[in-house]
CSV table of C-alpha atoms in Angstrom, one decimal:
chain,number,residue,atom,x,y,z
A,1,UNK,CA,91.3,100.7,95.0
A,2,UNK,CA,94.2,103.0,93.9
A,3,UNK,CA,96.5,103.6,97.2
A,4,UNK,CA,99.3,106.4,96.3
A,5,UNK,CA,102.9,107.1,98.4
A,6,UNK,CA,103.9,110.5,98.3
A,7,UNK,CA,108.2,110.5,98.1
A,8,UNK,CA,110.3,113.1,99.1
A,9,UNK,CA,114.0,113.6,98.1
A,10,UNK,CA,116.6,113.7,100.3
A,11,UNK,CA,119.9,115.6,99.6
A,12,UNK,CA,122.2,114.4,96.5
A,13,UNK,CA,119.4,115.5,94.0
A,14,UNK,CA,119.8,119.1,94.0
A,15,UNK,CA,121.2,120.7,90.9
A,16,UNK,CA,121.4,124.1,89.3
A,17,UNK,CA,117.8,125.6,88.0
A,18,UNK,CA,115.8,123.2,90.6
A,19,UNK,CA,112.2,124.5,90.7
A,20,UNK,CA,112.5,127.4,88.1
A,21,UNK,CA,110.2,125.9,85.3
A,22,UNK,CA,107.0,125.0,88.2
A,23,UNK,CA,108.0,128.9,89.6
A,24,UNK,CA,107.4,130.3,86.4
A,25,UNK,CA,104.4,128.3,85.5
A,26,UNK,CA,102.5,127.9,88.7
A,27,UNK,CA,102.2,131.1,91.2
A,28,UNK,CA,101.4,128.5,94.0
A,29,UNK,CA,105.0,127.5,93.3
A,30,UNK,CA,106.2,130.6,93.3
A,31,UNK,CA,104.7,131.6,96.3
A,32,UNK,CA,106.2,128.9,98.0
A,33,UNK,CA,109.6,130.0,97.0
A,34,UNK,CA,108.4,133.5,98.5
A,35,UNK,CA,107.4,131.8,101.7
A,36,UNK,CA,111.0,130.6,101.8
A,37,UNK,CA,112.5,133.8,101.7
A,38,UNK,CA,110.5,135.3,104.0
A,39,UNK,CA,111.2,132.8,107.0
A,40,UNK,CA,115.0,132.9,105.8
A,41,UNK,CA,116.2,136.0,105.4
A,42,UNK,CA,117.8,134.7,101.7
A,43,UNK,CA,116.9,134.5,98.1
A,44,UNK,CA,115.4,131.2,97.5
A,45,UNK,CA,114.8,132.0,94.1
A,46,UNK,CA,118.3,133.3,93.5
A,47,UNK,CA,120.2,130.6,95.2
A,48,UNK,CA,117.9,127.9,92.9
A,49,UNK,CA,117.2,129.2,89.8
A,50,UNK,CA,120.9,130.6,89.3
A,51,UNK,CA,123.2,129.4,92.2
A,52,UNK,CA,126.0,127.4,91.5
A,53,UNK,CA,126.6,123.6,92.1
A,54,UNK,CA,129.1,124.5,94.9
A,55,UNK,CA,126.6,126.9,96.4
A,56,UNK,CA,123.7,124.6,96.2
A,57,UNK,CA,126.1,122.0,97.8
A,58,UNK,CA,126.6,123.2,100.9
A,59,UNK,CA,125.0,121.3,103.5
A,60,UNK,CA,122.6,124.5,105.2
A,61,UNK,CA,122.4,125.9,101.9
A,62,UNK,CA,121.2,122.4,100.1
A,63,UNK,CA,118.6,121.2,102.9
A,64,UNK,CA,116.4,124.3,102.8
A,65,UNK,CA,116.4,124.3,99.3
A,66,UNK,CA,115.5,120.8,98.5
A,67,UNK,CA,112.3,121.3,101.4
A,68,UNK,CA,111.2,124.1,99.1
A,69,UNK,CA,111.5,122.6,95.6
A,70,UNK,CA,109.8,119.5,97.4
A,71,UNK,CA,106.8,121.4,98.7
A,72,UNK,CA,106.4,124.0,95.6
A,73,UNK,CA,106.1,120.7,93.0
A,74,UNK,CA,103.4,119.0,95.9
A,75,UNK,CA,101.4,122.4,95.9
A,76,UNK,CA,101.0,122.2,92.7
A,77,UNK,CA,100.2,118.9,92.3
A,78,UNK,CA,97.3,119.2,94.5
A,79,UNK,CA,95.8,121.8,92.4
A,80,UNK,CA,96.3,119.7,89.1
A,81,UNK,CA,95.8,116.3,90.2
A,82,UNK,CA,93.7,116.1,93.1
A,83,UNK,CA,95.7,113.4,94.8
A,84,UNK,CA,95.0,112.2,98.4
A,85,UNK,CA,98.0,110.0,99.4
A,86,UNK,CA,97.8,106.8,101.8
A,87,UNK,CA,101.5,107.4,103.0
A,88,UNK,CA,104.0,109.8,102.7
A,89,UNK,CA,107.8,108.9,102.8
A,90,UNK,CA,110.7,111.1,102.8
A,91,UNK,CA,114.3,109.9,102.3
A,92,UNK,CA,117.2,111.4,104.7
A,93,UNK,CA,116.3,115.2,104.6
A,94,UNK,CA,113.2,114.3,103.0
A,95,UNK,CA,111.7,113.3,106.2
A,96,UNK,CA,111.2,117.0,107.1
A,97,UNK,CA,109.6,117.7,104.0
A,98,UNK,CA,107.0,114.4,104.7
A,99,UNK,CA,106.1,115.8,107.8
A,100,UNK,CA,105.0,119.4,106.2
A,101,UNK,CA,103.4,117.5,103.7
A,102,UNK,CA,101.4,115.7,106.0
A,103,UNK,CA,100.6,118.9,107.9
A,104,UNK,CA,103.0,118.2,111.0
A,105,UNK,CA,105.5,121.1,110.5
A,106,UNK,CA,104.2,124.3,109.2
A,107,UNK,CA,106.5,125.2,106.3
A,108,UNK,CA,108.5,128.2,107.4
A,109,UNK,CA,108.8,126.0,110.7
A,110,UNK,CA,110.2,123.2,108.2
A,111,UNK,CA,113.2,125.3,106.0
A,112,UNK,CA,113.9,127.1,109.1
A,113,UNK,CA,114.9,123.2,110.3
A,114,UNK,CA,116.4,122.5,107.2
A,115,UNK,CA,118.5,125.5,107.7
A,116,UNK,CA,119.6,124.6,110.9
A,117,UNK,CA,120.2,121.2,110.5
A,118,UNK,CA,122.3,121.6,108.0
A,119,UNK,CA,124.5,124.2,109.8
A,120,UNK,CA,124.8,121.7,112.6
A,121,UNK,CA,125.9,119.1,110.2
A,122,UNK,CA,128.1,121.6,108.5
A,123,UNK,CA,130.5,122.2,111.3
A,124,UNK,CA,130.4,118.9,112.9
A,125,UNK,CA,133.1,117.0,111.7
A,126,UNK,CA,136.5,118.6,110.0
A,127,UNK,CA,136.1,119.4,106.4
A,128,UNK,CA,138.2,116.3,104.2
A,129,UNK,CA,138.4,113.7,107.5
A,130,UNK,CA,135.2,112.1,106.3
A,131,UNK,CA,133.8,110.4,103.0
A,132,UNK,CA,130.4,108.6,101.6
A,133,UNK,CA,130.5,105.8,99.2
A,134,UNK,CA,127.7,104.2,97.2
A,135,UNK,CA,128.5,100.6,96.9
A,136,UNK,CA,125.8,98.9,93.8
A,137,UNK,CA,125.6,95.6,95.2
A,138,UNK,CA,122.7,93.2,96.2
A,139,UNK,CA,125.7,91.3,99.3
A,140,UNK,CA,124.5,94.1,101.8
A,141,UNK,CA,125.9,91.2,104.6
A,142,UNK,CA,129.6,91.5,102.7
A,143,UNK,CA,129.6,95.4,103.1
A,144,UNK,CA,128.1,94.8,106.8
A,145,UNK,CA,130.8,92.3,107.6
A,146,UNK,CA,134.1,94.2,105.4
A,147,UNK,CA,133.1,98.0,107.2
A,148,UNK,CA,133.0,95.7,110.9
A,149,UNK,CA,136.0,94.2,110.0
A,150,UNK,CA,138.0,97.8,108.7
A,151,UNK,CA,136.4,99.7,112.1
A,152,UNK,CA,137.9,97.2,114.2
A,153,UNK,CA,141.4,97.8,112.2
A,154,UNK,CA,141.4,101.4,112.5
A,155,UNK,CA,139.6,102.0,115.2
A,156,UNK,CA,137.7,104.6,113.4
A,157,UNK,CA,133.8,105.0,112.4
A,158,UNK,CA,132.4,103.0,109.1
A,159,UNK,CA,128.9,102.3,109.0
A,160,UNK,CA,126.1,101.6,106.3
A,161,UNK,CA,124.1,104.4,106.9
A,162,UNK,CA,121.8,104.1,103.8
A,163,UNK,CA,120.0,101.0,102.7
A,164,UNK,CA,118.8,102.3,99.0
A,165,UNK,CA,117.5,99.4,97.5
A,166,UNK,CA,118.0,95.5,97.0
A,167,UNK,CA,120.7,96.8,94.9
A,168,UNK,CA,122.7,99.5,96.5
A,169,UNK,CA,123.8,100.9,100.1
A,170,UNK,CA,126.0,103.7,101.1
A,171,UNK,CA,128.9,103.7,103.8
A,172,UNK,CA,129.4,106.5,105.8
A,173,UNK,CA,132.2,107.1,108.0
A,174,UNK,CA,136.1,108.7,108.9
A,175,UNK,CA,137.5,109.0,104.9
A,176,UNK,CA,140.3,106.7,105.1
A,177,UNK,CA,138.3,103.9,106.4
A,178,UNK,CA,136.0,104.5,103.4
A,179,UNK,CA,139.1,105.1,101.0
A,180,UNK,CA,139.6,101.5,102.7
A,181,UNK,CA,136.8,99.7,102.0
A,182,UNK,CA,136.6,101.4,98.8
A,183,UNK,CA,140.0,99.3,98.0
A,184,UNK,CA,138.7,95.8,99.5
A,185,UNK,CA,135.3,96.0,97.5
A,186,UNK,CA,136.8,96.8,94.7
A,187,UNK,CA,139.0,93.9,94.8
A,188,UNK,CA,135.9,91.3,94.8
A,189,UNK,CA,134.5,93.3,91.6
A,190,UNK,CA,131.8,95.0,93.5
A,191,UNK,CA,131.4,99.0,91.8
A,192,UNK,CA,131.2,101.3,94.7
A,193,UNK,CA,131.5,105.5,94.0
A,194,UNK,CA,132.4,108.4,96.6
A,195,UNK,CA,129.9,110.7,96.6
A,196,UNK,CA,130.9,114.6,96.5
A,197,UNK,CA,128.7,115.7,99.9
A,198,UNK,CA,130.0,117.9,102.7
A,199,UNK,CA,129.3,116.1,105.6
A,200,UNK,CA,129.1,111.8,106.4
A,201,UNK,CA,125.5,112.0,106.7
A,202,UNK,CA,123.7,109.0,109.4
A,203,UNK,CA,126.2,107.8,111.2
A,204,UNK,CA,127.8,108.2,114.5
A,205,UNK,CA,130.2,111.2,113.3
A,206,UNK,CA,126.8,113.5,113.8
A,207,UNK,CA,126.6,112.6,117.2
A,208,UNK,CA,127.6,116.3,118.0
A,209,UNK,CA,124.4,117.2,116.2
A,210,UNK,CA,122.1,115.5,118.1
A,211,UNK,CA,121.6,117.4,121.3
A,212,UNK,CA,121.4,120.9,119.6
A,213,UNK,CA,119.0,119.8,117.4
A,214,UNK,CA,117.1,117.7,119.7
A,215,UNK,CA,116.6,121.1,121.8
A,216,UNK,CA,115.7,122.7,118.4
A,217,UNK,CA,112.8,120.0,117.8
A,218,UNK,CA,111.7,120.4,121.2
A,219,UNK,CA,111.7,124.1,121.1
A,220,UNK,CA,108.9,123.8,118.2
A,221,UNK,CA,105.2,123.1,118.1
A,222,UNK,CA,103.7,120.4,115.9
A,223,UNK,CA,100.5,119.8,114.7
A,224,UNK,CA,98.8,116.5,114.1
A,225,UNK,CA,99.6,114.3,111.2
A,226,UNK,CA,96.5,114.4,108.6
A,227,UNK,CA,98.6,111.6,106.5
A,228,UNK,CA,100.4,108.9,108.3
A,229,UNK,CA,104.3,109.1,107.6
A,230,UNK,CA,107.1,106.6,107.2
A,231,UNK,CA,109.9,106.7,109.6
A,232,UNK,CA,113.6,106.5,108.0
A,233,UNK,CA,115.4,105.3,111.4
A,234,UNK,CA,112.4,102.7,112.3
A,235,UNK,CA,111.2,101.8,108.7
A,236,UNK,CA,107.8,102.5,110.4
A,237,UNK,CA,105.2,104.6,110.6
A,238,UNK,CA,105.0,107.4,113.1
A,239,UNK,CA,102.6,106.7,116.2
A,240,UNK,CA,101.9,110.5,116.4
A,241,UNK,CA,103.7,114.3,116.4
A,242,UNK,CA,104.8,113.9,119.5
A,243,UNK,CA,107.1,111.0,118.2
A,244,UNK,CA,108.8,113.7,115.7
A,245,UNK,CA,111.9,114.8,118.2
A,246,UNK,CA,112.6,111.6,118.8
A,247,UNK,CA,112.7,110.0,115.7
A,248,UNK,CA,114.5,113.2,113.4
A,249,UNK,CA,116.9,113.4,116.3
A,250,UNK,CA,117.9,109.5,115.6
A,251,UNK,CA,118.2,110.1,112.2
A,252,UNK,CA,121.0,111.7,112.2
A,253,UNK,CA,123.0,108.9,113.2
A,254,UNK,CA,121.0,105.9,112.2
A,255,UNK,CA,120.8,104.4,109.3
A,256,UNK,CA,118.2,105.3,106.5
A,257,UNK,CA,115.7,102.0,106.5
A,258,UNK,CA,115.0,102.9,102.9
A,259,UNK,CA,114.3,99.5,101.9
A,260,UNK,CA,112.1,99.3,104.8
A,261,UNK,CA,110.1,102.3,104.0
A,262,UNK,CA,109.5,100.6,100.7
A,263,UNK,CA,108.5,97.3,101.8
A,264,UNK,CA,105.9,98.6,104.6
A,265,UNK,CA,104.3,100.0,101.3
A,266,UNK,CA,104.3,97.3,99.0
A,267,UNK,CA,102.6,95.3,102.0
A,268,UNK,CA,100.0,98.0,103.0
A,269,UNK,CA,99.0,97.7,99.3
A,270,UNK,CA,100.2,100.8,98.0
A,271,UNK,CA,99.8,100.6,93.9
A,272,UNK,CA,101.9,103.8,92.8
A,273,UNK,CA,104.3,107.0,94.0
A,274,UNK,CA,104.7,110.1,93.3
A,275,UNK,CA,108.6,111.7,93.6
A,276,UNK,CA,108.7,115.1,94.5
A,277,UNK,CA,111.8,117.3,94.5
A,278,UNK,CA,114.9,117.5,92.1
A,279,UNK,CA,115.3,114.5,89.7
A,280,UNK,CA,114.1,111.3,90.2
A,281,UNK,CA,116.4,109.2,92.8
A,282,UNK,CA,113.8,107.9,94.7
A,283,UNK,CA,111.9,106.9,91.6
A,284,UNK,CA,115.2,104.8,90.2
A,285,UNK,CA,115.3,102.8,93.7
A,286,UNK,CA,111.6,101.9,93.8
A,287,UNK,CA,111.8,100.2,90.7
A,288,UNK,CA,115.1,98.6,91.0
A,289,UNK,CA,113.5,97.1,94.9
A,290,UNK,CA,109.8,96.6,94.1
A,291,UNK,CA,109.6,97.4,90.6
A,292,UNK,CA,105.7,96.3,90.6
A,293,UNK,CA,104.7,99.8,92.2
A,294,UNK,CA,105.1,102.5,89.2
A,295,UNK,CA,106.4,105.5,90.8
A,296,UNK,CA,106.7,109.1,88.7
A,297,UNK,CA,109.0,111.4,89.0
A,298,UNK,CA,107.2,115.0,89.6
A,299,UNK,CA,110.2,116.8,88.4
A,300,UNK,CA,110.7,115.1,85.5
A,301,UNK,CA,107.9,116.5,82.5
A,302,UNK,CA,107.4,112.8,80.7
A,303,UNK,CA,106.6,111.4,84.2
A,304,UNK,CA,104.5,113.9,84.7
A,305,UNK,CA,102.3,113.3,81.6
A,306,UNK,CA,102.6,109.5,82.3
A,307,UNK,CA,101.2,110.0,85.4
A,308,UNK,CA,98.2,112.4,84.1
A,309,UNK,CA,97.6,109.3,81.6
A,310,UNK,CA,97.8,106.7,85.3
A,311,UNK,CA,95.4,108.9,87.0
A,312,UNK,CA,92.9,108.8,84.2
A,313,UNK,CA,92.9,105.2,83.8
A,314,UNK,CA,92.4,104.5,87.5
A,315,UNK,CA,90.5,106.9,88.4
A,316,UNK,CA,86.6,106.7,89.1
A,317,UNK,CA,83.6,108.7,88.4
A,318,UNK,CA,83.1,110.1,91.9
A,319,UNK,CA,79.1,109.6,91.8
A,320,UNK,CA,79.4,105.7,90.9
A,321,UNK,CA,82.0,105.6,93.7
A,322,UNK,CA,80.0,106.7,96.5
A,323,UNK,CA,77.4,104.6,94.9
A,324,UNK,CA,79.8,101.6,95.7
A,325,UNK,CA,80.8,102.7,99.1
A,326,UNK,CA,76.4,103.0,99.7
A,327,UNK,CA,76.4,99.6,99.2
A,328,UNK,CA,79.8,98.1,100.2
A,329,UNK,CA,79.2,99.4,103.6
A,330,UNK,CA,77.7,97.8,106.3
A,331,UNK,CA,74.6,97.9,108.0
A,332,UNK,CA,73.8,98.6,111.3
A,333,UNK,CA,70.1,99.8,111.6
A,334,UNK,CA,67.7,97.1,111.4
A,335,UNK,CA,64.5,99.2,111.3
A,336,UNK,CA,62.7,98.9,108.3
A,337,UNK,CA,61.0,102.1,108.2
A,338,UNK,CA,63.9,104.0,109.0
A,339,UNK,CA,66.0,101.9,106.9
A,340,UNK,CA,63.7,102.5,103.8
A,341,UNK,CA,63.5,106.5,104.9
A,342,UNK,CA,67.3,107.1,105.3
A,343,UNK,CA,69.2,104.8,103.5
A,344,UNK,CA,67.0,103.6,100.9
A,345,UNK,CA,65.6,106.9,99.5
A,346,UNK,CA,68.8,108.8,99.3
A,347,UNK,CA,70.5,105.9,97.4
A,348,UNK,CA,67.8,106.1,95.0
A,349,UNK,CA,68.5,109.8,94.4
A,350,UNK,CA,72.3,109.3,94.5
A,351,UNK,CA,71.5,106.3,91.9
A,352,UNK,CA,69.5,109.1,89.6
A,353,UNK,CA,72.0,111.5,89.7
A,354,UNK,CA,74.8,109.0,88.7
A,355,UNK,CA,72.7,108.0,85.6
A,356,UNK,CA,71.9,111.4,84.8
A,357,UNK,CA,75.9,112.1,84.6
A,358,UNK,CA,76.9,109.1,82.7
A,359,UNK,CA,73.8,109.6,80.0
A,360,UNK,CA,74.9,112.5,79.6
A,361,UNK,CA,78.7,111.5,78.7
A,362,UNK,CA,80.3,114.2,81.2
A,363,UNK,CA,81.7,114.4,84.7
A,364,UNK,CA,80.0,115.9,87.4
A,365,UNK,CA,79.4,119.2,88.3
A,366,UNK,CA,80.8,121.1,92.0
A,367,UNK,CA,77.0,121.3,92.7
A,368,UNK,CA,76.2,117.5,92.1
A,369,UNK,CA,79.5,116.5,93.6
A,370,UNK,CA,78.6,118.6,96.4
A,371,UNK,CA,74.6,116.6,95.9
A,372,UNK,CA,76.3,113.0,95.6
A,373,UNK,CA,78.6,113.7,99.0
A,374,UNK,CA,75.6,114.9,101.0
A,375,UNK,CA,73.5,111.6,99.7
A,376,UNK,CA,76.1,109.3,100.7
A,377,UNK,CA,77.0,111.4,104.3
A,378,UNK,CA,72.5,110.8,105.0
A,379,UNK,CA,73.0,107.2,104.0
A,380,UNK,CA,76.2,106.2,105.7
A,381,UNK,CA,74.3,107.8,109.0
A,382,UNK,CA,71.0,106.0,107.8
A,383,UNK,CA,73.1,103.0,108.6
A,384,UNK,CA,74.4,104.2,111.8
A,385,UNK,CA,78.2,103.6,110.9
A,386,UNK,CA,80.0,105.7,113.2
A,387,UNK,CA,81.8,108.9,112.8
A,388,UNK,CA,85.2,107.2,112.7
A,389,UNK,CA,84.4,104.9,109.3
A,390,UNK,CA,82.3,107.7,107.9
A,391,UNK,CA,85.6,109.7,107.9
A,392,UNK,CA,87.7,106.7,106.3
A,393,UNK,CA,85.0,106.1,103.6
A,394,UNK,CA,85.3,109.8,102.7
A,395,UNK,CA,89.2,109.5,102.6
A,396,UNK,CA,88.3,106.4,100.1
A,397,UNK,CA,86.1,108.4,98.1
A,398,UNK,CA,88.5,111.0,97.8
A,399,UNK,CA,91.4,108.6,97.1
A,400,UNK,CA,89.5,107.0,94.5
A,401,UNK,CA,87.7,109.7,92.8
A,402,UNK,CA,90.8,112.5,93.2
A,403,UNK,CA,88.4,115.1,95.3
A,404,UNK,CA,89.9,116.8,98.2
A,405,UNK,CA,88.9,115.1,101.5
């Protein structure tokens, strides 16, 4: 069984034109990019079909942005593909758009966040006292131990505030003590490259952020997650909605658990991703941590059509599925009669209708889809399996066979 991860970008991957080709081709992308607009007052399209790389840089500017392009590419994905995910992830910003995805935020709720959040970040540290620096190395303890060491010497903040992948990790802090480290790791031939951002993102020079966005998150309503979602600062999953102030109010000082993230899917069984946003960062670190899971980049056309070619290959024939969940399911009514009445009989007709489609060399029709669902609902209750699994074999069915749920 096929189990996908939906992955969001974070900020770093924005660049000039982001989201133009899926607005022009797809009106639910366009839309989305309407939506945008609307709840901000700006031109979304403008600022990312023709804004410049300093524009799109800037921190309240880049975060709204990124949570559009994110959501217009997954919109339209759902139309074209039909893909239920098991778990969604997003990384850094990302994390906001994982939530809409997952139907926790409302979307103008969501770039109105962005918006803010990025403001917040924006003004709250000096602009050249700080620095970022992506160190490619697989000795994370080394970079642990040298940014311990430099803090203590100048008494200033360095922290890892990004574990990437088993092969990279970024260092956040005051810019000399980066400039530091940037010297020392250097020295022991370890490549390490300051990134051009506006603001030392996850670690403790946001702590000014925190309470002002903590009364923002509290100020807003959430609904329930329909997908479960990864956490960045616990490399978990989250318990529930109410757990979203909490946990986006600690990421703004805690390290990204990236490599976390990664792992919890690799052992829940997840068997591909799915990248959506601007490039394909999140893509690069899967397979450089767990390069077993094939990700795709949405962005990115050749991934696109090498995932079309994936889902065809995995996917199943939605009437044989249902047939499988019939019998893979267990039985709890041990009448005979009634067995024979509503379990039996409806399995025969679902088991007619399946033939009929594969002798026939095509795929199923809305109407027998519709047909082969209501068998299966009449023989899951036939068995008396409770409301609970009926619901998770459905989300199986739909996983499996690319239906909406």
């Amino acid at each position: 069984m096929a189990k996908t991860a939906f992955l969001c970008a974070g900020q770093g991957s924005q660049y000039p034109g982001m989201g133009k080709a899926f607005a022009d081709a797809f009106p639910t992308a366009d839309n989305v990019f309407q939506e945008a607009s609307d709840a901000l007052g700006i031109d979304m399209r403008k600022l990312c079909f023709s804004g410049s790389n300093e524009e799109l840089a800037r921190t309240e500017n880049t975060q709204p942005a990124l949570v559009t392009v994110s959501v217009a590419q997954a919109r339209v994905s759902s139309e074209i593909d039909g893909m239920t995910p098991a778990v969604i992830a997003g990384h850094s910003l990302g994390e906001i758009t994982a939530l809409t995805l997952a139907g926790a935020i409302d979307f103008a709720d969501a770039v109105r966040l962005a918006r803010q959040r990025g403001e917040l970040m924006t003004i709250a540290v000096p602009k050249g006292q700080s620095l970022m620096l992506a160190v490619r190395t697989r000795d994370h303890d080394t970079v642990q131990q040298l940014c311990s060491e430099i803090a203590e010497e100048t008494l200033e903040i360095l922290q890892i505030s990004n574990h990437n992948s088993n092969s990279q990790v970024v260092v956040s802090g005051h810019k000399q003590s980066v400039l530091r480290l940037h010297e020392r790791i250097e020295a022991l031939g370890i490549q390490s490259t300051p990134l051009n951002v506006s603001a030392p993102f996850h670690c403790g020079l946001m702590q000014d952020v925190q309470a002002p966005l903590r009364d923002m998150l509290d100020s807003m309503t959430f609904n329930e997650l329909q997908v479960p979602v990864l956490s960045n600062a616990t490399g978990e999953l989250y318990g529930s909605s109410a757990d979203i102030p909490e946990l986006l109010t600690r990421q703004v000082v805690e390290p990204v658990q990236w490599i976390r993230n990664q792992r919890w899917m690799r052992m829940n069984g997840i068997t591909f991703g799915v990248e959506f946003g601007p490039g394909r960062t999140l893509t690069g670190l899967m397979r450089h941590t767990f390069g077993e899971i094939p990700t795709f980049a949405y962005d990115v056309p050749k991934d696109r059509e090498r995932l079309t070619t994936y889902l065809d290959r995995i996917t199943v024939p939605v009437l044989a599925r249902a047939l499988g969940i019939a019998v893979a399911t267990r039985n709890k009514n041990h009448d005979p009669a009634e067995y024979q009445e509503l379990v039996v009989q409806p399995y025969k007709e679902l088991e007619t209708l399946s033939r009929q489609v594969d002798r026939e060399n095509r795929a199923a029709s809305d109407d027998e889809v519709g047909q082969g669902r209501q068998l299966l609902l009449q023989i899951l209750r036939g068995k008396r399996v409770d409301e609970a699994e009926i619901k998770e074999r459905f989300e199986q069915l739909a996983r499996d066979s690319r239906l909406a749920s």
